[in-house]
Amino acid sequence: MEIIIQPSPEAACRYVAGRIASLLAAKPAAVLGLATGSTPVGVYRELIHLHQQGEADFSHAAAFNLDEYLGLPPEHPASYHHFMQENLFQHVNFNPGRTFIPSGLASDVPAACADYEAKIRAYHGIDLQILGIGSDGHIGFNEPSSSLSSRTRLKTLTPRTREDNARFFSSLEEVPHHVLTMGVGTIMEAREIFLLAFGTGKADAIAATVEGPVTANVPASVLQFHQTAKIVIDEAAASKLQRTDYYRWVFDHKPDWQR
Ligand code: PGA
């Protein structure tokens, strides 16, 4: 696990967007794993900028999103289909036939989840996955107690996540209770993972993820088992970590070939 502490969310987002652009340059048909929520918006803004500068071409890439609310149609303003259109897809040149988000309108949920897993396999897996983290330590919508080997499936949101996400809806009552989400096991198969977190509200979750035990009670802690997971955070989200001096030293003294 590599802990990368950046001076600001903007710097962190620039760093991750740069890594995505490098991947696309090296592998134009790369398969990206995308996330929603407030955290990755800066990454998408930077990717749009890079695309406009001619430095990020998505025309051969594919994208799989982590999750969607059950019951929300794609045009609902709080749906993740809508979020992705607004924040990334309509501004860059993905082939729409190669972008995938679990369907919030699936009538046969287990079949839709199995199809999603099969589609990821058909694309030979995810090269680079972006993650946010919930204040309760969730990744995707894998809430505490999620199996660490889970696959795409239905999950029930905790009251805390519904409250955290109520800002995207007109009222708390409107936030769905159920979601479709890639599983923890699905996420762990991504070849490279960047988890981003900003602000003091994420400091406890980051400390538990990085320096606590691996436990289903903090699903993100499973990233300790991932070979290339990078935790990209600002100073505030790093504020409860014990070993920040070490993490900074490691990052500042990487050999050139590792940069
Ligand atoms: P946020 O959500 O980026 O809106 O804080 C993160 C998450 O729930 O994974």
CSV table of C-alpha atoms and ligand atoms in Angstrom, one decimal:
chain,number,residue,atom,x,y,z
A,1,MET,CA,0.0,0.0,0.0
A,2,GLU,CA,1.4,3.4,-0.9
A,3,ILE,CA,0.2,6.5,1.0
A,4,ILE,CA,0.5,9.7,-1.1
A,5,ILE,CA,-0.2,12.8,0.9
A,6,GLN,CA,-0.8,15.9,-1.4
A,7,PRO,CA,-1.0,19.5,-0.3
A,8,SER,CA,-4.6,19.9,-1.6
A,9,PRO,CA,-7.4,18.0,-3.1
A,10,GLU,CA,-6.6,19.7,-6.4
A,11,ALA,CA,-3.0,18.5,-6.4
A,12,ALA,CA,-4.3,14.9,-5.5
A,13,CYS,CA,-6.8,15.0,-8.4
A,14,ARG,CA,-4.1,16.2,-10.8
A,15,TYR,CA,-1.8,13.4,-9.7
A,16,VAL,CA,-4.4,10.7,-10.3
A,17,ALA,CA,-5.6,12.2,-13.6
A,18,GLY,CA,-2.0,12.3,-14.8
A,19,ARG,CA,-1.7,8.6,-14.0
A,20,ILE,CA,-4.9,7.8,-15.9
A,21,ALA,CA,-3.6,9.9,-18.9
A,22,SER,CA,-0.3,8.0,-18.8
A,23,LEU,CA,-2.2,4.7,-18.8
A,24,LEU,CA,-4.3,5.7,-21.8
A,25,ALA,CA,-1.2,6.7,-23.7
A,26,ALA,CA,0.5,3.4,-23.0
A,27,LYS,CA,-2.7,1.3,-23.4
A,28,PRO,CA,-5.4,3.1,-25.4
A,29,ALA,CA,-7.9,0.4,-24.9
A,30,ALA,CA,-7.5,0.5,-21.1
A,31,VAL,CA,-10.4,-0.4,-18.9
A,32,LEU,CA,-11.1,2.2,-16.2
A,33,GLY,CA,-13.1,1.6,-13.0
A,34,LEU,CA,-14.9,4.8,-12.2
A,35,ALA,CA,-16.5,6.2,-9.1
A,36,THR,CA,-19.1,8.8,-8.2
A,37,GLY,CA,-19.6,11.2,-5.2
A,38,SER,CA,-17.9,14.5,-4.5
A,39,THR,CA,-14.3,13.1,-4.3
A,40,PRO,CA,-13.6,12.1,-7.9
A,41,VAL,CA,-15.1,15.2,-9.5
A,42,GLY,CA,-11.7,17.0,-9.5
A,43,VAL,CA,-10.1,14.0,-11.2
A,44,TYR,CA,-12.8,14.2,-13.9
A,45,ARG,CA,-12.4,17.9,-14.3
A,46,GLU,CA,-8.6,17.4,-14.8
A,47,LEU,CA,-9.2,14.6,-17.3
A,48,ILE,CA,-11.6,16.9,-19.3
A,49,HIS,CA,-8.8,19.5,-19.3
A,50,LEU,CA,-6.2,17.0,-20.4
A,51,HIS,CA,-8.6,15.8,-23.1
A,52,GLN,CA,-9.1,19.3,-24.4
A,53,GLN,CA,-5.3,19.7,-24.5
A,54,GLY,CA,-5.1,16.6,-26.6
A,55,GLU,CA,-3.4,14.7,-23.8
A,56,ALA,CA,-6.1,12.1,-22.9
A,57,ASP,CA,-7.9,10.1,-25.6
A,58,PHE,CA,-10.8,7.9,-24.4
A,59,SER,CA,-11.9,6.7,-27.9
A,60,HIS,CA,-10.6,3.1,-27.4
A,61,ALA,CA,-11.0,2.9,-23.6
A,62,ALA,CA,-13.8,1.3,-21.6
A,63,ALA,CA,-15.3,2.2,-18.3
A,64,PHE,CA,-17.1,0.4,-15.6
A,65,ASN,CA,-18.7,2.3,-12.7
A,66,LEU,CA,-18.9,0.9,-9.2
A,67,ASP,CA,-22.5,1.3,-8.4
A,68,GLU,CA,-26.0,2.7,-8.9
A,69,TYR,CA,-29.1,3.3,-6.7
A,70,LEU,CA,-31.8,0.7,-7.2
A,71,GLY,CA,-35.0,2.2,-8.5
A,72,LEU,CA,-33.5,5.4,-10.1
A,73,PRO,CA,-33.9,5.8,-13.8
A,74,PRO,CA,-30.8,7.0,-15.7
A,75,GLU,CA,-32.3,10.5,-16.2
A,76,HIS,CA,-32.9,11.0,-12.4
A,77,PRO,CA,-30.6,13.9,-11.3
A,78,ALA,CA,-29.2,11.9,-8.4
A,79,SER,CA,-28.6,8.7,-10.4
A,80,TYR,CA,-25.0,7.8,-11.1
A,81,HIS,CA,-25.8,7.5,-14.8
A,82,HIS,CA,-26.7,11.1,-14.7
A,83,PHE,CA,-23.7,12.0,-12.6
A,84,MET,CA,-21.3,10.4,-15.1
A,85,GLN,CA,-22.8,12.1,-18.1
A,86,GLU,CA,-22.6,15.5,-16.3
A,87,ASN,CA,-19.2,15.2,-14.8
A,88,LEU,CA,-17.3,13.2,-17.5
A,89,PHE,CA,-18.8,11.4,-20.3
A,90,GLN,CA,-20.4,14.3,-22.2
A,91,HIS,CA,-17.1,16.2,-22.1
A,92,VAL,CA,-14.7,13.5,-23.4
A,93,ASN,CA,-14.7,11.0,-26.3
A,94,PHE,CA,-15.6,7.7,-24.7
A,95,ASN,CA,-17.5,5.3,-27.1
A,96,PRO,CA,-20.9,5.2,-25.3
A,97,GLY,CA,-21.0,1.4,-26.2
A,98,ARG,CA,-18.0,0.9,-24.0
A,99,THR,CA,-19.2,2.6,-20.8
A,100,PHE,CA,-21.0,0.6,-18.2
A,101,ILE,CA,-23.0,1.3,-15.0
A,102,PRO,CA,-25.1,-1.2,-13.1
A,103,SER,CA,-28.8,-0.6,-14.0
A,104,GLY,CA,-30.9,0.9,-11.3
A,105,LEU,CA,-34.0,-0.4,-13.1
A,106,ALA,CA,-33.0,-4.1,-13.3
A,107,SER,CA,-36.1,-6.2,-12.7
A,108,ASP,CA,-34.0,-9.4,-12.1
A,109,VAL,CA,-31.2,-8.0,-9.8
A,110,PRO,CA,-29.1,-11.2,-9.4
A,111,ALA,CA,-29.1,-11.7,-13.2
A,112,ALA,CA,-28.1,-8.0,-13.8
A,113,CYS,CA,-25.3,-8.4,-11.3
A,114,ALA,CA,-24.1,-11.6,-12.9
A,115,ASP,CA,-24.2,-9.9,-16.3
A,116,TYR,CA,-22.1,-7.0,-14.9
A,117,GLU,CA,-19.4,-9.4,-13.6
A,118,ALA,CA,-19.4,-11.3,-17.0
A,119,LYS,CA,-19.0,-8.0,-18.9
A,120,ILE,CA,-16.0,-7.0,-16.8
A,121,ARG,CA,-14.5,-10.4,-17.4
A,122,ALA,CA,-15.2,-10.1,-21.2
A,123,TYR,CA,-13.2,-6.9,-21.1
A,124,HIS,CA,-10.3,-8.8,-19.4
A,125,GLY,CA,-10.8,-7.0,-16.1
A,126,ILE,CA,-10.2,-3.5,-14.9
A,127,ASP,CA,-6.8,-1.9,-15.4
A,128,LEU,CA,-7.2,1.1,-13.1
A,129,GLN,CA,-9.9,1.6,-10.5
A,130,ILE,CA,-10.7,4.9,-8.8
A,131,LEU,CA,-12.3,4.8,-5.4
A,132,GLY,CA,-13.7,7.2,-2.9
A,133,ILE,CA,-14.3,6.1,0.7
A,134,GLY,CA,-17.4,6.5,2.9
A,135,SER,CA,-17.0,8.0,6.3
A,136,ASP,CA,-17.9,4.5,7.5
A,137,GLY,CA,-15.0,2.9,5.5
A,138,HIS,CA,-17.1,1.7,2.6
A,139,ILE,CA,-15.7,1.3,-1.0
A,140,GLY,CA,-18.3,1.3,-3.8
A,141,PHE,CA,-21.4,0.8,-1.7
A,142,ASN,CA,-19.9,-2.1,0.2
A,143,GLU,CA,-21.0,-1.1,3.7
A,144,PRO,CA,-19.4,-2.4,6.9
A,145,SER,CA,-19.9,-6.2,7.3
A,146,SER,CA,-19.7,-6.7,3.5
A,147,SER,CA,-17.9,-9.9,2.6
A,148,LEU,CA,-14.3,-9.1,1.6
A,149,SER,CA,-14.7,-11.5,-1.3
A,150,SER,CA,-18.1,-10.3,-2.4
A,151,ARG,CA,-19.1,-9.8,-6.1
A,152,THR,CA,-21.5,-7.3,-7.7
A,153,ARG,CA,-24.8,-7.6,-5.9
A,154,LEU,CA,-27.6,-5.8,-4.0
A,155,LYS,CA,-26.7,-3.9,-0.9
A,156,THR,CA,-28.7,-2.1,1.7
A,157,LEU,CA,-27.3,1.4,2.7
A,158,THR,CA,-26.6,2.2,6.3
A,159,PRO,CA,-28.4,5.1,7.8
A,160,ARG,CA,-25.1,7.0,7.9
A,161,THR,CA,-24.5,6.6,4.2
A,162,ARG,CA,-28.1,7.7,3.4
A,163,GLU,CA,-27.5,10.8,5.5
A,164,ASP,CA,-24.1,11.5,3.9
A,165,ASN,CA,-25.7,11.2,0.4
A,166,ALA,CA,-28.9,13.1,1.2
A,167,ARG,CA,-27.2,16.3,-0.1
A,168,PHE,CA,-27.7,14.9,-3.7
A,169,PHE,CA,-31.5,14.5,-3.2
A,170,SER,CA,-34.2,16.9,-2.2
A,171,SER,CA,-34.8,15.1,1.1
A,172,LEU,CA,-33.4,12.2,3.2
A,173,GLU,CA,-36.6,10.2,2.5
A,174,GLU,CA,-35.8,10.2,-1.2
A,175,VAL,CA,-32.5,8.5,-0.8
A,176,PRO,CA,-33.0,4.9,-1.9
A,177,HIS,CA,-32.3,2.1,0.7
A,178,HIS,CA,-30.9,-0.3,-1.9
A,179,VAL,CA,-28.1,-0.2,-4.4
A,180,LEU,CA,-26.3,-2.4,-6.9
A,181,THR,CA,-22.5,-2.3,-6.3
A,182,MET,CA,-19.4,-4.1,-7.5
A,183,GLY,CA,-18.3,-6.3,-4.6
A,184,VAL,CA,-15.1,-6.0,-2.6
A,185,GLY,CA,-13.7,-9.0,-4.4
A,186,THR,CA,-14.6,-7.4,-7.8
A,187,ILE,CA,-12.8,-4.3,-6.8
A,188,MET,CA,-9.7,-6.2,-5.5
A,189,GLU,CA,-9.2,-7.7,-9.0
A,190,ALA,CA,-8.5,-4.3,-10.5
A,191,ARG,CA,-4.8,-4.3,-11.5
A,192,GLU,CA,-4.2,-0.8,-10.0
A,193,ILE,CA,-6.3,1.0,-7.5
A,194,PHE,CA,-6.3,4.7,-6.5
A,195,LEU,CA,-8.4,5.5,-3.4
A,196,LEU,CA,-8.9,9.2,-2.9
A,197,ALA,CA,-10.1,11.0,0.3
A,198,PHE,CA,-10.2,14.6,1.3
A,199,GLY,CA,-11.1,16.5,4.4
A,200,THR,CA,-11.2,15.8,8.1
A,201,GLY,CA,-14.5,13.9,7.7
A,202,LYS,CA,-12.5,11.1,6.1
A,203,ALA,CA,-9.6,11.1,8.6
A,204,ASP,CA,-10.9,8.3,10.8
A,205,ALA,CA,-11.8,6.1,7.9
A,206,ILE,CA,-8.4,6.6,6.3
A,207,ALA,CA,-6.6,5.9,9.6
A,208,ALA,CA,-8.6,2.7,10.0
A,209,THR,CA,-8.0,1.7,6.4
A,210,VAL,CA,-4.3,2.2,6.4
A,211,GLU,CA,-3.2,1.5,10.0
A,212,GLY,CA,-6.0,-0.5,11.4
A,213,PRO,CA,-6.6,-4.3,11.1
A,214,VAL,CA,-8.0,-5.7,7.9
A,215,THR,CA,-11.7,-6.2,8.8
A,216,ALA,CA,-15.1,-6.3,7.1
A,217,ASN,CA,-16.1,-3.7,9.6
A,218,VAL,CA,-13.9,-1.2,7.5
A,219,PRO,CA,-14.2,-2.7,3.9
A,220,ALA,CA,-11.5,-0.3,2.5
A,221,SER,CA,-9.0,-2.0,4.9
A,222,VAL,CA,-8.9,-4.9,2.5
A,223,LEU,CA,-6.8,-2.8,0.2
A,224,GLN,CA,-3.9,-3.7,2.5
A,225,PHE,CA,-4.0,-7.0,0.6
A,226,HIS,CA,-3.9,-5.3,-2.8
A,227,GLN,CA,-0.5,-5.3,-4.5
A,228,THR,CA,-0.6,-1.8,-6.0
A,229,ALA,CA,-3.2,0.1,-4.0
A,230,LYS,CA,-2.4,3.8,-3.6
A,231,ILE,CA,-4.1,6.0,-1.1
A,232,VAL,CA,-4.1,9.6,-2.4
A,233,ILE,CA,-5.2,12.0,0.3
A,234,ASP,CA,-4.9,15.6,1.4
A,235,GLU,CA,-3.4,16.8,4.7
A,236,ALA,CA,-6.8,16.9,6.4
A,237,ALA,CA,-7.7,13.3,5.5
A,238,ALA,CA,-4.1,12.3,6.6
A,239,SER,CA,-4.5,14.0,10.0
A,240,LYS,CA,-5.1,10.9,12.0
A,241,LEU,CA,-2.4,8.7,10.6
A,242,GLN,CA,0.6,7.9,12.8
A,243,ARG,CA,3.3,7.4,10.2
A,244,THR,CA,2.9,10.4,7.9
A,245,ASP,CA,6.6,11.3,8.1
A,246,TYR,CA,7.5,7.9,6.7
A,247,TYR,CA,4.9,8.0,4.0
A,248,ARG,CA,6.1,11.4,2.8
A,249,TRP,CA,9.7,10.3,2.9
A,250,VAL,CA,8.9,7.3,0.7
A,251,PHE,CA,7.1,9.4,-1.8
A,252,ASP,CA,9.8,12.1,-2.0
A,253,HIS,CA,12.6,9.6,-2.4
A,254,LYS,CA,11.2,7.2,-5.0
A,255,PRO,CA,13.8,6.1,-7.6
A,256,ASP,CA,13.2,7.7,-11.0
A,257,TRP,CA,12.0,4.5,-12.6
A,258,GLN,CA,9.2,4.2,-10.0
A,259,ARG,CA,7.8,7.7,-10.6
B,1,PGA,P1,-17.9,11.3,-1.4
B,1,PGA,O1,-18.4,9.7,-1.3
B,1,PGA,O2,-16.9,11.3,-2.4
B,1,PGA,O3,-19.2,12.0,-1.9
B,1,PGA,O4,-17.5,11.7,-0.1
B,1,PGA,C1,-17.4,8.8,-1.2
B,1,PGA,C2,-18.1,7.4,-1.1
B,1,PGA,O5,-19.2,7.3,-0.5
B,1,PGA,O6,-17.5,6.4,-1.5
